[in-house]
mmCIF file of C-alpha atoms in Angstrom:
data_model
loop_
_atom_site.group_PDB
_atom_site.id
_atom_site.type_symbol
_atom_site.label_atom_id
_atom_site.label_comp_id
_atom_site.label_asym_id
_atom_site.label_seq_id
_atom_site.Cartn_x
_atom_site.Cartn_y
_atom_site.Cartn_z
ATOM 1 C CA UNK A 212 -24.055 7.134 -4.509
ATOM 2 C CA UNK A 213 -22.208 8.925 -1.981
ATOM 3 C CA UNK A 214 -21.431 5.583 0.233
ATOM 4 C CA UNK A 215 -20.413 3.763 -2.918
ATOM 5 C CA UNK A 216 -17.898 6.891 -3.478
ATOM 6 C CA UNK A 217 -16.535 6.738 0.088
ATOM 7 C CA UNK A 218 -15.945 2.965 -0.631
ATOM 8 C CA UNK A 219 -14.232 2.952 -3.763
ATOM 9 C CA UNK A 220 -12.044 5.721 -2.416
ATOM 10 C CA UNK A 221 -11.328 3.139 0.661
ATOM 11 C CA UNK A 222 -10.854 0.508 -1.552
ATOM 12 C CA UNK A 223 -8.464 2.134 -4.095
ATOM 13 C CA UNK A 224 -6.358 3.243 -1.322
ATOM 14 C CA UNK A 225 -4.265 -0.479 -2.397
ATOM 15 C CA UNK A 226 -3.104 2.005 -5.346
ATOM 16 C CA UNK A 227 -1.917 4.514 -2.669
ATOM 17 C CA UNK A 228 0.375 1.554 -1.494
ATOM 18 C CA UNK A 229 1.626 0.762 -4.750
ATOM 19 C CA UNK A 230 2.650 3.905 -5.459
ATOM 20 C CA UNK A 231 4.659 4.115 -1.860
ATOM 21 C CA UNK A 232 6.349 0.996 -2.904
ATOM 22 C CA UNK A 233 7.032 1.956 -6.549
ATOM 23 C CA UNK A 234 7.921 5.386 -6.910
ATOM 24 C CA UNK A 235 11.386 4.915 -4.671
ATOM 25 C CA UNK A 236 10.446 7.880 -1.928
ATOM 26 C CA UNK A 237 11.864 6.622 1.247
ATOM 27 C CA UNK A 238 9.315 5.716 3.626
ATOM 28 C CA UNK A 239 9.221 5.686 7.324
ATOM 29 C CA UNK A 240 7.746 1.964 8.880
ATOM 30 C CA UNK A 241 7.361 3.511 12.469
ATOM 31 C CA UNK A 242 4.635 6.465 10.731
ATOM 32 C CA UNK A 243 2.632 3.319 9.049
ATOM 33 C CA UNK A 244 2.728 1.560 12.466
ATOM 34 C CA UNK A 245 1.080 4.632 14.441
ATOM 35 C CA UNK A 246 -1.374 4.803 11.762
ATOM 36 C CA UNK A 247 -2.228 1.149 11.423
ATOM 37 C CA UNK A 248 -2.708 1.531 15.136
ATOM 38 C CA UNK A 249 -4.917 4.973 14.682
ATOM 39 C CA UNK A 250 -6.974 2.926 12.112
ATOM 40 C CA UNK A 251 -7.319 0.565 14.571
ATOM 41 C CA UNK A 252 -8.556 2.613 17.470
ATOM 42 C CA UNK A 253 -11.187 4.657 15.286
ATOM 43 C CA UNK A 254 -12.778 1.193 14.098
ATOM 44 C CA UNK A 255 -13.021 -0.325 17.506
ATOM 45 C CA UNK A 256 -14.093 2.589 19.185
ATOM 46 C CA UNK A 257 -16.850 3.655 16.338
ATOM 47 C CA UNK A 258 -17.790 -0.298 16.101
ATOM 48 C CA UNK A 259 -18.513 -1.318 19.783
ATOM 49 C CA UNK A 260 -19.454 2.887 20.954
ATOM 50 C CA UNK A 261 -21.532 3.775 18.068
ATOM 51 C CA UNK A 262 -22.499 1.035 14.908
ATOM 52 C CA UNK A 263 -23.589 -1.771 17.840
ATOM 53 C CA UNK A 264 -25.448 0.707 19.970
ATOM 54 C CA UNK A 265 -27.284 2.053 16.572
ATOM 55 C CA UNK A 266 -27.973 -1.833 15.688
ATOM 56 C CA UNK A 267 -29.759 -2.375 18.966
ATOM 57 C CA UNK A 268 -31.481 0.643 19.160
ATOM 58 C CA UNK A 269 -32.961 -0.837 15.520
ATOM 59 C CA UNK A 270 -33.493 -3.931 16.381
ATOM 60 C CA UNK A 271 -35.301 -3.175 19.850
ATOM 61 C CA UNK A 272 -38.145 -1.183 17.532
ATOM 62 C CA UNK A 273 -39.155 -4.425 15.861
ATOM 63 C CA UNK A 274 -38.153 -6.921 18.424
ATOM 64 C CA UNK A 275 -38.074 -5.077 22.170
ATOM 65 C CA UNK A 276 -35.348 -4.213 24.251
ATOM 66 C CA UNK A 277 -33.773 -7.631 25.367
ATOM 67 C CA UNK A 278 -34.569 -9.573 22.106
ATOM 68 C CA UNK A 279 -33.213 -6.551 20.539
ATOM 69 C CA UNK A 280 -30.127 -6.318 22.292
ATOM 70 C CA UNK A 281 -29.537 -10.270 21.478
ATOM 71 C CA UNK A 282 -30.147 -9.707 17.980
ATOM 72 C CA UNK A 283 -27.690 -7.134 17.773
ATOM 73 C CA UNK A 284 -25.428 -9.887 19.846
ATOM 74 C CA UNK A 285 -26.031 -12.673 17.542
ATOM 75 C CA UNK A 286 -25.335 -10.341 14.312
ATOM 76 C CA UNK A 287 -21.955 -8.726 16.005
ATOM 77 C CA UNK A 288 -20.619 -12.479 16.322
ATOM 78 C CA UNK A 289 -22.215 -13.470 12.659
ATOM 79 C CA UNK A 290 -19.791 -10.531 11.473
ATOM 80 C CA UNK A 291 -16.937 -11.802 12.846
ATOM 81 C CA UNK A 292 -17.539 -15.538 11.706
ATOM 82 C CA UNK A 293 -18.053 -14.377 8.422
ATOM 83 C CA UNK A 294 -14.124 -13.306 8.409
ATOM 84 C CA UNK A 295 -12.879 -16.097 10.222
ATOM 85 C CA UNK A 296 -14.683 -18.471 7.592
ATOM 86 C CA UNK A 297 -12.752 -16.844 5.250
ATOM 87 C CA UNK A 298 -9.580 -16.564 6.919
ATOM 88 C CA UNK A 299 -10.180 -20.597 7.818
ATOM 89 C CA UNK A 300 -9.976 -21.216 4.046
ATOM 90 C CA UNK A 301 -6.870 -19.165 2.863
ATOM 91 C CA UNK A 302 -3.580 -20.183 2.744
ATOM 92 C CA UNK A 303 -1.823 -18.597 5.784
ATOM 93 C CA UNK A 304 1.398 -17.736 3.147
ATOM 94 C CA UNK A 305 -0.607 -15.509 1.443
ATOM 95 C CA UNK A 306 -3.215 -14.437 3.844
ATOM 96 C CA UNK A 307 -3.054 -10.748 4.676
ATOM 97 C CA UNK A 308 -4.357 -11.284 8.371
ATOM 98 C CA UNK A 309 -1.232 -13.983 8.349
ATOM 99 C CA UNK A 310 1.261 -13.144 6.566
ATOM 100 C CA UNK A 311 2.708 -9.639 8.386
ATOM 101 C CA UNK A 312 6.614 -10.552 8.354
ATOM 102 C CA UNK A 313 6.453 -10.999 4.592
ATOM 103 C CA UNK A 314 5.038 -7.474 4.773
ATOM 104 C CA UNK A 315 6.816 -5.417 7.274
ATOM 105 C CA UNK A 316 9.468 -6.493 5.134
ATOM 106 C CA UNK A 317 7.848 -5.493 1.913
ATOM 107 C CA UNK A 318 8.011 -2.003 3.368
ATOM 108 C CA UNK A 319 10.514 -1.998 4.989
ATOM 109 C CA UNK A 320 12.680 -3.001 1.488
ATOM 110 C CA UNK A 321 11.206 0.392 -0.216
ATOM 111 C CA UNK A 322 12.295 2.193 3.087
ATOM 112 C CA UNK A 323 15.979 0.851 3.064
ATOM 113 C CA UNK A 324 16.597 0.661 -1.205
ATOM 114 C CA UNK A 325 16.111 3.113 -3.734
ATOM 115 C CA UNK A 326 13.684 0.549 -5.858
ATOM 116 C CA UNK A 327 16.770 -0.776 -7.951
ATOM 117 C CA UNK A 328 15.891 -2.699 -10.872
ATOM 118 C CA UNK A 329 15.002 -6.603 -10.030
ATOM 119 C CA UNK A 330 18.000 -8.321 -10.637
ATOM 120 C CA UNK A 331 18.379 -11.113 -12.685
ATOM 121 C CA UNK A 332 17.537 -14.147 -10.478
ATOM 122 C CA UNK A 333 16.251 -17.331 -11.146
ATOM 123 C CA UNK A 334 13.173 -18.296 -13.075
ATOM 124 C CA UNK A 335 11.912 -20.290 -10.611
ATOM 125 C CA UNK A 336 12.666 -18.017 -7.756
ATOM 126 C CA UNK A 337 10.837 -14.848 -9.931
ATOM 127 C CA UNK A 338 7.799 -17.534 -10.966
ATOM 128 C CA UNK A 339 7.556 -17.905 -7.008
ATOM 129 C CA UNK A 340 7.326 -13.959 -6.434
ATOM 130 C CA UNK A 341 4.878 -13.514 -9.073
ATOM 131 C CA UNK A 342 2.723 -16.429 -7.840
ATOM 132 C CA UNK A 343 3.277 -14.897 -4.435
ATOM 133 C CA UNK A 344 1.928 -11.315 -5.629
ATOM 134 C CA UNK A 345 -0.697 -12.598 -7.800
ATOM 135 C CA UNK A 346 -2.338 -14.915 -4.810
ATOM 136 C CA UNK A 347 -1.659 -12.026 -2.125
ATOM 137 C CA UNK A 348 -4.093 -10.010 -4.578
ATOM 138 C CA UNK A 349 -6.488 -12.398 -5.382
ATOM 139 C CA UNK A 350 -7.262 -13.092 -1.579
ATOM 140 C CA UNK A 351 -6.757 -9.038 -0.469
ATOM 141 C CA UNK A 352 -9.866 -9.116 -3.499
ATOM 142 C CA UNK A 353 -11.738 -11.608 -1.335
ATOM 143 C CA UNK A 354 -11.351 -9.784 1.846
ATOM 144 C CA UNK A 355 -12.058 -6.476 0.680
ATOM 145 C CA UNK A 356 -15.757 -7.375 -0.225
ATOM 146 C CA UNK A 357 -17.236 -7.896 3.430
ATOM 147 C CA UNK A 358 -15.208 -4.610 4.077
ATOM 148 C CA UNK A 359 -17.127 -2.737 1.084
ATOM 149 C CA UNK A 360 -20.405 -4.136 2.630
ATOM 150 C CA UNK A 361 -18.955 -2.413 5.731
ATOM 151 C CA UNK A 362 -18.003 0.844 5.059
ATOM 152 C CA UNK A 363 -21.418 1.251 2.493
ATOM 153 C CA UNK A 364 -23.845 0.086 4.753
ATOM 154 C CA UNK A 365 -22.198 2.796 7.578
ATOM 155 C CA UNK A 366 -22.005 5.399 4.930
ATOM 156 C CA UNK A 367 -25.740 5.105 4.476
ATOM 157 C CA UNK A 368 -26.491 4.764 8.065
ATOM 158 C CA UNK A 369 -24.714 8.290 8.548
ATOM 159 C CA UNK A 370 -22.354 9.831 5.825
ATOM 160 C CA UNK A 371 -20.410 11.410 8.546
ATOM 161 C CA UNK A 372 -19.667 7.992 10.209
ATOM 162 C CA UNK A 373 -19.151 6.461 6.643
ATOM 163 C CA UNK A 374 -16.570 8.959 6.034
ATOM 164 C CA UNK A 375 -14.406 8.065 9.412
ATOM 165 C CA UNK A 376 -14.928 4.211 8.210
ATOM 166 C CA UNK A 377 -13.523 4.870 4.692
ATOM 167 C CA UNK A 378 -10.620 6.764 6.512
ATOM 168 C CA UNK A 379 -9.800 4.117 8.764
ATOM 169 C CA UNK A 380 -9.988 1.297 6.165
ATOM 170 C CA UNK A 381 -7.891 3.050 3.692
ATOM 171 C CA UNK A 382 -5.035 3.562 5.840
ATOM 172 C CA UNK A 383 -5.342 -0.394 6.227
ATOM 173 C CA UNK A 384 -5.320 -1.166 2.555
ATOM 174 C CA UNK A 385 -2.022 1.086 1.880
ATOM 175 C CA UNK A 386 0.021 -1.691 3.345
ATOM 176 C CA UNK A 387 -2.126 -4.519 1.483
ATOM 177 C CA UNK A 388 -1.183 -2.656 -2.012
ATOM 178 C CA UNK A 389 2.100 -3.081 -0.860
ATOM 179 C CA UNK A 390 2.323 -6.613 -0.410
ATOM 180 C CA UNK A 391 0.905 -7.321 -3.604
ATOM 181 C CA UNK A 392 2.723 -4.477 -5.746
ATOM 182 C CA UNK A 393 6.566 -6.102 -4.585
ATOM 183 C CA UNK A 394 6.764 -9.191 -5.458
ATOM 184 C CA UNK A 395 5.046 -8.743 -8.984
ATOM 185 C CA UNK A 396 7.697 -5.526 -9.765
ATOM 186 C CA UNK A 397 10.338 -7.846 -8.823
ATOM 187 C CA UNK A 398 9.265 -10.490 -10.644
ATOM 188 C CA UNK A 399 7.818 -9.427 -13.778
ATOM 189 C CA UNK A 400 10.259 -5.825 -13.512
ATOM 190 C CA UNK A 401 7.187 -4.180 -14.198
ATOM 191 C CA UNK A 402 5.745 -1.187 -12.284
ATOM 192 C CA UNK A 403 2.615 -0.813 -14.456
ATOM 193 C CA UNK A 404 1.746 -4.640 -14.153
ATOM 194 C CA UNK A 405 2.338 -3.997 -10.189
ATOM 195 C CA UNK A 406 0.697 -1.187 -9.950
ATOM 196 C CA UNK A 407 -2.716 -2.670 -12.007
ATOM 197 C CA UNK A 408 -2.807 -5.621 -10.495
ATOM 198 C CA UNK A 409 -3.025 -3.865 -6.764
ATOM 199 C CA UNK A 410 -5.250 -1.369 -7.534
ATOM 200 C CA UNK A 411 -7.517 -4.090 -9.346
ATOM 201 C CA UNK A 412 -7.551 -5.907 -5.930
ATOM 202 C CA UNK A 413 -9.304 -2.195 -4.316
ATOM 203 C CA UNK A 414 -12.289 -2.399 -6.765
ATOM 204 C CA UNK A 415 -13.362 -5.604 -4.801
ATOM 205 C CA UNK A 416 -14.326 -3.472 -1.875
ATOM 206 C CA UNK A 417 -16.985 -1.380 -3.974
ATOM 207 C CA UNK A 418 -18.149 -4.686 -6.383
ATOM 208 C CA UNK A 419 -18.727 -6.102 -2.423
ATOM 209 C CA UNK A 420 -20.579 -3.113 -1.535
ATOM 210 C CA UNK A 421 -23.044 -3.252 -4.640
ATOM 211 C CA UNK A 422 -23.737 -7.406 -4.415
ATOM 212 C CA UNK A 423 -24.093 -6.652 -0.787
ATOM 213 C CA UNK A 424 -26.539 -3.885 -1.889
ATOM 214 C CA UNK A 425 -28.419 -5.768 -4.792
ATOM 215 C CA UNK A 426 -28.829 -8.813 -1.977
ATOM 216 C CA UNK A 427 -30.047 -7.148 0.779
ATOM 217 C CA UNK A 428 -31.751 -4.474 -0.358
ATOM 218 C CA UNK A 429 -35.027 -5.838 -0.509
ATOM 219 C CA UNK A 430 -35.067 -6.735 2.919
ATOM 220 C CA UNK A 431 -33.974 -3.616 4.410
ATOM 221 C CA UNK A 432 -37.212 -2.290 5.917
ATOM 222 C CA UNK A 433 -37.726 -4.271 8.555
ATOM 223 C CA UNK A 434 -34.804 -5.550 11.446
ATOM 224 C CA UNK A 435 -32.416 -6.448 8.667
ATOM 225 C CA UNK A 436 -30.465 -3.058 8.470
ATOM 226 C CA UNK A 437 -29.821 -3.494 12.435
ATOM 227 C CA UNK A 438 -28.296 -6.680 12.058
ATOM 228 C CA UNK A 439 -26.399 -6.011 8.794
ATOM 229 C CA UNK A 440 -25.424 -2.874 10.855
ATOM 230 C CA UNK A 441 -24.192 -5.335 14.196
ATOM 231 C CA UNK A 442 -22.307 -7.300 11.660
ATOM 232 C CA UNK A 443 -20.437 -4.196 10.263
ATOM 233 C CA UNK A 444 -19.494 -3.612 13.933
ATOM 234 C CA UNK A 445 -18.112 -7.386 14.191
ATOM 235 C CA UNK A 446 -16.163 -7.306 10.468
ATOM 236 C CA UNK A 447 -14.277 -4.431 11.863
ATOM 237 C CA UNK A 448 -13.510 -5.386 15.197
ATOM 238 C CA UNK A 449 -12.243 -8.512 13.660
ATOM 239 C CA UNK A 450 -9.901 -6.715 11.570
ATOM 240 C CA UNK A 451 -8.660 -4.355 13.981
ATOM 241 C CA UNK A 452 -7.559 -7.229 16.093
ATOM 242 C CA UNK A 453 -6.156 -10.165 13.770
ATOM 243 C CA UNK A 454 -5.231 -7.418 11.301
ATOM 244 C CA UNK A 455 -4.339 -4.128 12.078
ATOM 245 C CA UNK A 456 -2.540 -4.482 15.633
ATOM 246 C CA UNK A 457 -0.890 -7.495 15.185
ATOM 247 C CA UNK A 458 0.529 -5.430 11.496
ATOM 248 C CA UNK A 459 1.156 -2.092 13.604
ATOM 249 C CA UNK A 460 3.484 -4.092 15.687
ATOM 250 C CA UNK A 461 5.057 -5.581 13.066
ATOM 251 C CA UNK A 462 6.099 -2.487 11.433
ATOM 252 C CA UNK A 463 7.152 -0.692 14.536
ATOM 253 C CA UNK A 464 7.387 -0.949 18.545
ATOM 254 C CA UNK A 465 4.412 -1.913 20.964
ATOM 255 C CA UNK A 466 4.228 1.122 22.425
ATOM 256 C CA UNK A 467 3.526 3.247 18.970
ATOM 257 C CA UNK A 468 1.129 1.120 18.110
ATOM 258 C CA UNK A 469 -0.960 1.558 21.175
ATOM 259 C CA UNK A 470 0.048 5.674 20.832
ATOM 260 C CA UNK A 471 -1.758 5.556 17.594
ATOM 261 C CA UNK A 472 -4.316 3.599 18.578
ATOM 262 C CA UNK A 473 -5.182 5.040 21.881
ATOM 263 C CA UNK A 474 -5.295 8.655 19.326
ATOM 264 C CA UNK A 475 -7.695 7.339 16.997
ATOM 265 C CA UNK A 476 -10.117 6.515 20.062
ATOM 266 C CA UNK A 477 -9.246 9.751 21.353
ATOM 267 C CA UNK A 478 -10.410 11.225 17.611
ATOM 268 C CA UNK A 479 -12.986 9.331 17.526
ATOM 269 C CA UNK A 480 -14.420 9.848 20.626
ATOM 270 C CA UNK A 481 -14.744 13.637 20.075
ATOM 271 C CA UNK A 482 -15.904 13.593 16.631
ATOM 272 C CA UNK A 483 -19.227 11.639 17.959
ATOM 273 C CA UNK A 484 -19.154 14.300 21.107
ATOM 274 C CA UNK A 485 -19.065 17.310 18.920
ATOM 275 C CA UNK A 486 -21.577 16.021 16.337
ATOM 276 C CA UNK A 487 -24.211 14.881 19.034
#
């Protein structure tokens, strides 16, 4: 219960965004870009440091020490195909490891206005936005589930880890809630419709977790939590680097995006010192 908590709070983090883009505060891009970057640093550091070195430490008590370590290989690299499959089949307009100009700007616009009213504007151009915001959530929804399976199957592997994972994939999924909360509001001129619609798209991360549960589950006994474990490690390392650094740039300048992320390796790193 307590790693299905950690990744519903990760996944309804989408709502945090909404609310940055909908309740007119002025925001600040280059802060988002350090912490995209931070997010990024704690998930490659904890992935290739700690998750792969806990999956072939599993793996080599069933299988021994080099078939382990291959094991632990092959499911790092199944991870990562199992988000470039995805990625292979979604539009590139509307695909959230794609589409980072469309939202940088999305940000940027609740950084630079005071959320004025949508204007008028064509039907066809606000039938475009909404079909823009409603196909940015659908496949945000699709992408959040291997990241549920993620941050659960941590969270049960250590709570303490789970809890750095949820924190680092939250931070993430502000700027997703974003890009799907926009182009509704100015569309439909609705912030509840916006604001339901991107939170909606979070609960996909914690649905992922439990059909990743309900599937697995009987098979976790033997080598299978090492290599679900080694594919955790490869989901996020995918993410960090098609996703999160490419975004962190996007938002600010190269060199505050390797500040952040440098910081959240530097966090990281001591967290797993002191708790050793």
């Amino acid at each position: 219960m307590r790693a299905l908590l950690l990744t519903l709070m990760a996944g309804l983090a989408t709502g945090a965004g909404s609310f940055i883009a909908l309740l007119c505060k002025r925001t600040t891009p280059r802060f988002l870009s350090v912490s995209l970057g931070f997010s990024a640093g704690v998930m490659i550091f904890v992935s290739l440091v700690e998750l792969f070195n806990d999956a072939r430490e599993q793996l080599s008590l069933h299988w021994g020490l080099q078939w382990g370590y291959f094991g632990a290989i092959a499911g790092f690299f199944g991870g990562m195909a199992i988000i470039a499959i995805i990625d292979h089949f979604v539009p590139s307009e509307v695909n959230p490891h794609e589409a980072r100009e469309t939202e940088a700007a999305a940000y940027e616009a609740t950084n630079t206005q005071a959320c004025p009213y949508p204007s008028p504007g064509s039907k066809s151009h606000k039938s475009k936005l909404l079909r823009t915001g409603m196909l940015t959530a659908l496949v945000i929804g699709l992408h959040n589930f291997p990241e549920g399976i993620a941050t659960f199957f941590a969270s049960m592997q250590d709570i303490t880890l789970g809890v750095t994972i949820a924190f680092a994939i939250a931070i993430h999924n502000i700027p997703e809630g974003i890009a799907v909360s926009v182009p509704i509001y100015y569309a439909t001129g609705s912030r509840k419709k916006a604001f339901w619609l991107s939170f909606a798209s979070g609960l996909s991360e914690p649905v992922g977790a439990i059909i990743g549960y309900l599937i697995l589950q009987p098979l976790i006994g033997g080598p299978t939590f090492g290599i679900v474990l080694a594919a955790v490690a490869g989901i996020m390392i995918y993410i960090s680097l098609d996703e999160l650094l490419p975004s962190a740039r996007e938002f600010g300048e190269n060199h505050l995006a390797m500040a952040g992320l440098a910081g959240g390796m530097a966090v990281m790193a001591l967290s797993l010192a002191l708790g050793a």
